[in-house]
């Protein structure tokens, strides 16, 4: 029953994104996912950190709404069985919108999600670079604490453990866990706990 509720929420998110002009495929083929990821990763690597940080601020209300829905959608497919292929496509779509329409509150989270994708591809250097960039983006004044907590969750869980010794990770996990709880982001706090226990 829980999975059915998650699937219903995913379907609603997909319908909403389509109405906002940002459709995602419901059942993408593995080949489509691979081609999309490799093409965007190649493009993203060529862009400097300064390029990302100097993008204008997003003002289009429909695009801002789409970014909000994308963030919710990402969390849904993260925990729902059988929807894993949508994760990288969601992250990439958020960053495509960012490049076209500017930075938003969700840009750091999207960059951290791309770092997670790179980490899963075992491209550790790229994962660490995008994780550091996500942290820089999360410090921009218009990024709320809830999005900072969600960004820290992905950065901590999927990237920095590749480049930092375990002794340095514990305080970071505890700090980000407490930060997630302070913003009311129980999902991020649970993910951080799960990630720490699997180190």
PDB file of C-alpha atoms in Angstrom:
ATOM      1  CA  UNK A   1       0.000   0.000   0.000  1.00  0.00           C
ATOM      2  CA  UNK A   2       2.864   2.369   0.818  1.00  0.00           C
ATOM      3  CA  UNK A   3       4.452   1.736  -2.585  1.00  0.00           C
ATOM      4  CA  UNK A   4       1.093   2.390  -4.241  1.00  0.00           C
ATOM      5  CA  UNK A   5       0.876   5.771  -2.512  1.00  0.00           C
ATOM      6  CA  UNK A   6       4.396   6.643  -3.600  1.00  0.00           C
ATOM      7  CA  UNK A   7       3.570   5.632  -7.168  1.00  0.00           C
ATOM      8  CA  UNK A   8       0.430   7.779  -7.110  1.00  0.00           C
ATOM      9  CA  UNK A   9       2.504  10.745  -5.925  1.00  0.00           C
ATOM     10  CA  UNK A  10       5.055  10.088  -8.678  1.00  0.00           C
ATOM     11  CA  UNK A  11       2.325   9.981 -11.316  1.00  0.00           C
ATOM     12  CA  UNK A  12       0.872  13.247 -10.008  1.00  0.00           C
ATOM     13  CA  UNK A  13       4.325  14.869 -10.080  1.00  0.00           C
ATOM     14  CA  UNK A  14       4.887  13.739 -13.664  1.00  0.00           C
ATOM     15  CA  UNK A  15       1.523  15.170 -14.708  1.00  0.00           C
ATOM     16  CA  UNK A  16       2.267  18.463 -12.960  1.00  0.00           C
ATOM     17  CA  UNK A  17       5.700  18.748 -14.548  1.00  0.00           C
ATOM     18  CA  UNK A  18       4.175  18.140 -17.970  1.00  0.00           C
ATOM     19  CA  UNK A  19       1.649  20.929 -17.353  1.00  0.00           C
ATOM     20  CA  UNK A  20       4.528  23.227 -16.377  1.00  0.00           C
ATOM     21  CA  UNK A  21       6.343  22.453 -19.628  1.00  0.00           C
ATOM     22  CA  UNK A  22       8.992  20.212 -18.064  1.00  0.00           C
ATOM     23  CA  UNK A  23       7.896  16.656 -18.921  1.00  0.00           C
ATOM     24  CA  UNK A  24       9.849  13.588 -17.879  1.00  0.00           C
ATOM     25  CA  UNK A  25       9.356  10.085 -19.308  1.00  0.00           C
ATOM     26  CA  UNK A  26       7.520   7.704 -16.996  1.00  0.00           C
ATOM     27  CA  UNK A  27       9.450   4.593 -18.027  1.00  0.00           C
ATOM     28  CA  UNK A  28      12.706   5.623 -19.736  1.00  0.00           C
ATOM     29  CA  UNK A  29      14.751   2.875 -21.340  1.00  0.00           C
ATOM     30  CA  UNK A  30      18.210   2.158 -19.913  1.00  0.00           C
ATOM     31  CA  UNK A  31      19.746   3.280 -23.216  1.00  0.00           C
ATOM     32  CA  UNK A  32      17.958   6.622 -23.073  1.00  0.00           C
ATOM     33  CA  UNK A  33      19.161   7.187 -19.534  1.00  0.00           C
ATOM     34  CA  UNK A  34      22.768   6.316 -20.387  1.00  0.00           C
ATOM     35  CA  UNK A  35      22.858   8.535 -23.474  1.00  0.00           C
ATOM     36  CA  UNK A  36      21.269  11.455 -21.618  1.00  0.00           C
ATOM     37  CA  UNK A  37      23.599  11.149 -18.643  1.00  0.00           C
ATOM     38  CA  UNK A  38      26.788  10.853 -20.700  1.00  0.00           C
ATOM     39  CA  UNK A  39      25.845  13.778 -22.952  1.00  0.00           C
ATOM     40  CA  UNK A  40      24.982  16.113 -20.083  1.00  0.00           C
ATOM     41  CA  UNK A  41      27.930  15.033 -17.961  1.00  0.00           C
ATOM     42  CA  UNK A  42      30.244  15.891 -20.843  1.00  0.00           C
ATOM     43  CA  UNK A  43      28.643  19.318 -21.129  1.00  0.00           C
ATOM     44  CA  UNK A  44      28.662  19.998 -17.389  1.00  0.00           C
ATOM     45  CA  UNK A  45      32.343  19.116 -17.040  1.00  0.00           C
ATOM     46  CA  UNK A  46      33.252  21.743 -19.638  1.00  0.00           C
ATOM     47  CA  UNK A  47      31.531  24.521 -17.685  1.00  0.00           C
ATOM     48  CA  UNK A  48      33.654  26.178 -15.015  1.00  0.00           C
ATOM     49  CA  UNK A  49      32.480  26.680 -11.452  1.00  0.00           C
ATOM     50  CA  UNK A  50      32.529  30.407 -12.161  1.00  0.00           C
ATOM     51  CA  UNK A  51      30.092  29.893 -15.027  1.00  0.00           C
ATOM     52  CA  UNK A  52      27.597  28.137 -12.776  1.00  0.00           C
ATOM     53  CA  UNK A  53      28.010  30.628  -9.939  1.00  0.00           C
ATOM     54  CA  UNK A  54      27.580  33.645 -12.234  1.00  0.00           C
ATOM     55  CA  UNK A  55      24.295  32.524 -13.796  1.00  0.00           C
ATOM     56  CA  UNK A  56      21.454  35.041 -13.370  1.00  0.00           C
ATOM     57  CA  UNK A  57      18.746  34.468 -10.790  1.00  0.00           C
ATOM     58  CA  UNK A  58      15.677  32.606 -12.027  1.00  0.00           C
ATOM     59  CA  UNK A  59      12.554  34.785 -12.056  1.00  0.00           C
ATOM     60  CA  UNK A  60      10.032  32.833 -14.153  1.00  0.00           C
ATOM     61  CA  UNK A  61       7.338  31.670 -11.674  1.00  0.00           C
ATOM     62  CA  UNK A  62       6.473  28.603 -13.754  1.00  0.00           C
ATOM     63  CA  UNK A  63      10.098  27.480 -13.861  1.00  0.00           C
ATOM     64  CA  UNK A  64      10.451  28.098 -10.127  1.00  0.00           C
ATOM     65  CA  UNK A  65       7.358  25.975  -9.533  1.00  0.00           C
ATOM     66  CA  UNK A  66       8.801  23.263 -11.763  1.00  0.00           C
ATOM     67  CA  UNK A  67      12.038  23.256  -9.764  1.00  0.00           C
ATOM     68  CA  UNK A  68      10.051  22.807  -6.552  1.00  0.00           C
ATOM     69  CA  UNK A  69       8.132  19.873  -8.030  1.00  0.00           C
ATOM     70  CA  UNK A  70      11.340  18.351  -9.414  1.00  0.00           C
ATOM     71  CA  UNK A  71      12.821  18.398  -5.909  1.00  0.00           C
ATOM     72  CA  UNK A  72       9.785  16.623  -4.473  1.00  0.00           C
ATOM     73  CA  UNK A  73       9.789  14.176  -7.366  1.00  0.00           C
ATOM     74  CA  UNK A  74      13.470  13.332  -6.805  1.00  0.00           C
ATOM     75  CA  UNK A  75      12.790  12.417  -3.180  1.00  0.00           C
ATOM     76  CA  UNK A  76       9.856  10.236  -4.225  1.00  0.00           C
ATOM     77  CA  UNK A  77      11.723   8.215  -6.838  1.00  0.00           C
ATOM     78  CA  UNK A  78      14.678   7.912  -4.462  1.00  0.00           C
ATOM     79  CA  UNK A  79      12.631   5.741  -2.100  1.00  0.00           C
ATOM     80  CA  UNK A  80      10.213   4.047  -4.512  1.00  0.00           C
ATOM     81  CA  UNK A  81      11.183   0.667  -5.974  1.00  0.00           C
ATOM     82  CA  UNK A  82      11.446   0.412  -9.741  1.00  0.00           C
ATOM     83  CA  UNK A  83      11.870   4.114 -10.462  1.00  0.00           C
ATOM     84  CA  UNK A  84      15.645   4.449 -10.065  1.00  0.00           C
ATOM     85  CA  UNK A  85      16.205   5.317 -13.729  1.00  0.00           C
ATOM     86  CA  UNK A  86      14.284   8.554 -13.226  1.00  0.00           C
ATOM     87  CA  UNK A  87      16.794   9.894 -10.669  1.00  0.00           C
ATOM     88  CA  UNK A  88      19.529  11.004 -13.091  1.00  0.00           C
ATOM     89  CA  UNK A  89      16.978  12.318 -15.590  1.00  0.00           C
ATOM     90  CA  UNK A  90      15.378  14.451 -12.881  1.00  0.00           C
ATOM     91  CA  UNK A  91      18.735  15.882 -11.767  1.00  0.00           C
ATOM     92  CA  UNK A  92      19.743  16.641 -15.338  1.00  0.00           C
ATOM     93  CA  UNK A  93      16.419  18.287 -16.170  1.00  0.00           C
ATOM     94  CA  UNK A  94      16.770  20.566 -13.139  1.00  0.00           C
ATOM     95  CA  UNK A  95      20.226  21.634 -14.280  1.00  0.00           C
ATOM     96  CA  UNK A  96      19.084  22.107 -17.874  1.00  0.00           C
ATOM     97  CA  UNK A  97      16.401  24.478 -16.597  1.00  0.00           C
ATOM     98  CA  UNK A  98      19.037  26.194 -14.456  1.00  0.00           C
ATOM     99  CA  UNK A  99      21.310  26.786 -17.442  1.00  0.00           C
ATOM    100  CA  UNK A 100      18.444  28.206 -19.498  1.00  0.00           C
ATOM    101  CA  UNK A 101      16.605  30.234 -16.867  1.00  0.00           C
ATOM    102  CA  UNK A 102      19.082  30.915 -14.058  1.00  0.00           C
ATOM    103  CA  UNK A 103      19.859  29.919 -10.488  1.00  0.00           C
ATOM    104  CA  UNK A 104      17.117  29.088  -8.017  1.00  0.00           C
ATOM    105  CA  UNK A 105      16.750  27.743  -4.497  1.00  0.00           C
ATOM    106  CA  UNK A 106      16.892  24.210  -5.939  1.00  0.00           C
ATOM    107  CA  UNK A 107      20.096  24.623  -7.982  1.00  0.00           C
ATOM    108  CA  UNK A 108      22.432  23.408  -5.184  1.00  0.00           C
ATOM    109  CA  UNK A 109      20.306  20.307  -4.667  1.00  0.00           C
ATOM    110  CA  UNK A 110      20.324  19.575  -8.404  1.00  0.00           C
ATOM    111  CA  UNK A 111      24.110  19.920  -8.524  1.00  0.00           C
ATOM    112  CA  UNK A 112      24.456  17.618  -5.516  1.00  0.00           C
ATOM    113  CA  UNK A 113      22.192  15.126  -7.289  1.00  0.00           C
ATOM    114  CA  UNK A 114      24.503  15.247 -10.305  1.00  0.00           C
ATOM    115  CA  UNK A 115      27.418  14.564  -7.940  1.00  0.00           C
ATOM    116  CA  UNK A 116      25.503  11.502  -6.750  1.00  0.00           C
ATOM    117  CA  UNK A 117      25.082  10.354 -10.355  1.00  0.00           C
ATOM    118  CA  UNK A 118      28.816  10.822 -11.003  1.00  0.00           C
ATOM    119  CA  UNK A 119      29.597   8.892  -7.826  1.00  0.00           C
ATOM    120  CA  UNK A 120      27.423   5.993  -8.971  1.00  0.00           C
ATOM    121  CA  UNK A 121      29.359   6.039 -12.254  1.00  0.00           C
ATOM    122  CA  UNK A 122      32.565   5.787 -10.152  1.00  0.00           C
ATOM    123  CA  UNK A 123      33.754   9.119 -11.563  1.00  0.00           C
ATOM    124  CA  UNK A 124      35.038  10.217  -8.182  1.00  0.00           C
ATOM    125  CA  UNK A 125      36.857  13.393  -9.252  1.00  0.00           C
ATOM    126  CA  UNK A 126      33.744  14.708 -10.964  1.00  0.00           C
ATOM    127  CA  UNK A 127      31.547  13.706  -8.031  1.00  0.00           C
ATOM    128  CA  UNK A 128      33.754  15.614  -5.596  1.00  0.00           C
ATOM    129  CA  UNK A 129      33.924  18.650  -7.875  1.00  0.00           C
ATOM    130  CA  UNK A 130      30.150  18.863  -8.282  1.00  0.00           C
ATOM    131  CA  UNK A 131      29.653  18.245  -4.549  1.00  0.00           C
ATOM    132  CA  UNK A 132      31.938  21.167  -3.711  1.00  0.00           C
ATOM    133  CA  UNK A 133      30.123  23.316  -6.269  1.00  0.00           C
ATOM    134  CA  UNK A 134      26.779  22.325  -4.752  1.00  0.00           C
ATOM    135  CA  UNK A 135      28.045  23.482  -1.362  1.00  0.00           C
ATOM    136  CA  UNK A 136      29.100  26.829  -2.831  1.00  0.00           C
ATOM    137  CA  UNK A 137      25.709  27.252  -4.487  1.00  0.00           C
ATOM    138  CA  UNK A 138      23.911  26.409  -1.246  1.00  0.00           C
ATOM    139  CA  UNK A 139      25.577  29.408   0.408  1.00  0.00           C
ATOM    140  CA  UNK A 140      23.858  31.850  -1.959  1.00  0.00           C
ATOM    141  CA  UNK A 141      21.517  34.151  -0.065  1.00  0.00           C
ATOM    142  CA  UNK A 142      18.295  33.056  -1.778  1.00  0.00           C
ATOM    143  CA  UNK A 143      18.736  29.362  -0.901  1.00  0.00           C
ATOM    144  CA  UNK A 144      16.557  28.454   2.071  1.00  0.00           C
ATOM    145  CA  UNK A 145      17.655  26.273   4.966  1.00  0.00           C
ATOM    146  CA  UNK A 146      15.450  23.390   3.850  1.00  0.00           C
ATOM    147  CA  UNK A 147      17.229  23.210   0.484  1.00  0.00           C
ATOM    148  CA  UNK A 148      20.604  23.620   2.187  1.00  0.00           C
ATOM    149  CA  UNK A 149      19.795  20.605   4.365  1.00  0.00           C
ATOM    150  CA  UNK A 150      18.722  18.503   1.394  1.00  0.00           C
ATOM    151  CA  UNK A 151      21.873  19.494  -0.487  1.00  0.00           C
ATOM    152  CA  UNK A 152      24.065  18.626   2.499  1.00  0.00           C
ATOM    153  CA  UNK A 153      22.350  15.238   2.665  1.00  0.00           C
ATOM    154  CA  UNK A 154      23.356  14.298  -0.891  1.00  0.00           C
ATOM    155  CA  UNK A 155      26.835  15.807  -0.615  1.00  0.00           C
ATOM    156  CA  UNK A 156      27.560  14.002   2.637  1.00  0.00           C
ATOM    157  CA  UNK A 157      25.982  10.694   1.671  1.00  0.00           C
ATOM    158  CA  UNK A 158      27.293  10.295  -1.863  1.00  0.00           C
ATOM    159  CA  UNK A 159      30.425  12.366  -2.432  1.00  0.00           C
ATOM    160  CA  UNK A 160      32.655  13.622   0.368  1.00  0.00           C
ATOM    161  CA  UNK A 161      33.307  10.163   1.803  1.00  0.00           C
ATOM    162  CA  UNK A 162      35.464   9.503  -1.283  1.00  0.00           C
ATOM    163  CA  UNK A 163      37.867  12.319  -0.445  1.00  0.00           C
ATOM    164  CA  UNK A 164      37.753  12.581   3.360  1.00  0.00           C
ATOM    165  CA  UNK A 165      38.947  10.138   6.047  1.00  0.00           C
ATOM    166  CA  UNK A 166      36.301   8.577   8.277  1.00  0.00           C
ATOM    167  CA  UNK A 167      37.529  10.538  11.309  1.00  0.00           C
ATOM    168  CA  UNK A 168      36.563  13.765   9.539  1.00  0.00           C
ATOM    169  CA  UNK A 169      33.190  12.474   8.360  1.00  0.00           C
ATOM    170  CA  UNK A 170      31.559  11.813  11.732  1.00  0.00           C
ATOM    171  CA  UNK A 171      31.275  15.493  12.791  1.00  0.00           C
ATOM    172  CA  UNK A 172      29.983  16.349   9.312  1.00  0.00           C
ATOM    173  CA  UNK A 173      27.307  13.661   9.450  1.00  0.00           C
ATOM    174  CA  UNK A 174      26.221  14.694  12.941  1.00  0.00           C
ATOM    175  CA  UNK A 175      26.146  18.379  11.982  1.00  0.00           C
ATOM    176  CA  UNK A 176      24.163  17.785   8.797  1.00  0.00           C
ATOM    177  CA  UNK A 177      21.809  15.400  10.608  1.00  0.00           C
ATOM    178  CA  UNK A 178      21.078  18.015  13.273  1.00  0.00           C
ATOM    179  CA  UNK A 179      20.702  20.680  10.594  1.00  0.00           C
ATOM    180  CA  UNK A 180      18.196  18.544   8.686  1.00  0.00           C
ATOM    181  CA  UNK A 181      16.177  17.970  11.860  1.00  0.00           C
ATOM    182  CA  UNK A 182      16.229  21.689  12.691  1.00  0.00           C
ATOM    183  CA  UNK A 183      14.641  22.474   9.324  1.00  0.00           C
ATOM    184  CA  UNK A 184      12.028  19.751   9.712  1.00  0.00           C
ATOM    185  CA  UNK A 185      13.477  17.649   6.887  1.00  0.00           C
ATOM    186  CA  UNK A 186      12.949  14.206   8.406  1.00  0.00           C
ATOM    187  CA  UNK A 187      13.597  12.482   5.074  1.00  0.00           C
ATOM    188  CA  UNK A 188      17.065  14.039   4.759  1.00  0.00           C
ATOM    189  CA  UNK A 189      17.832  13.117   8.378  1.00  0.00           C
ATOM    190  CA  UNK A 190      16.816   9.501   7.709  1.00  0.00           C
ATOM    191  CA  UNK A 191      18.941   9.356   4.557  1.00  0.00           C
ATOM    192  CA  UNK A 192      21.959  10.706   6.451  1.00  0.00           C
ATOM    193  CA  UNK A 193      21.503   8.102   9.176  1.00  0.00           C
ATOM    194  CA  UNK A 194      21.200   5.300   6.637  1.00  0.00           C
ATOM    195  CA  UNK A 195      24.232   6.498   4.671  1.00  0.00           C
ATOM    196  CA  UNK A 196      26.365   6.765   7.810  1.00  0.00           C
ATOM    197  CA  UNK A 197      25.455   3.257   8.952  1.00  0.00           C
ATOM    198  CA  UNK A 198      26.547   1.820   5.600  1.00  0.00           C
ATOM    199  CA  UNK A 199      30.005   3.452   5.608  1.00  0.00           C
TER     200      UNK A 199
END
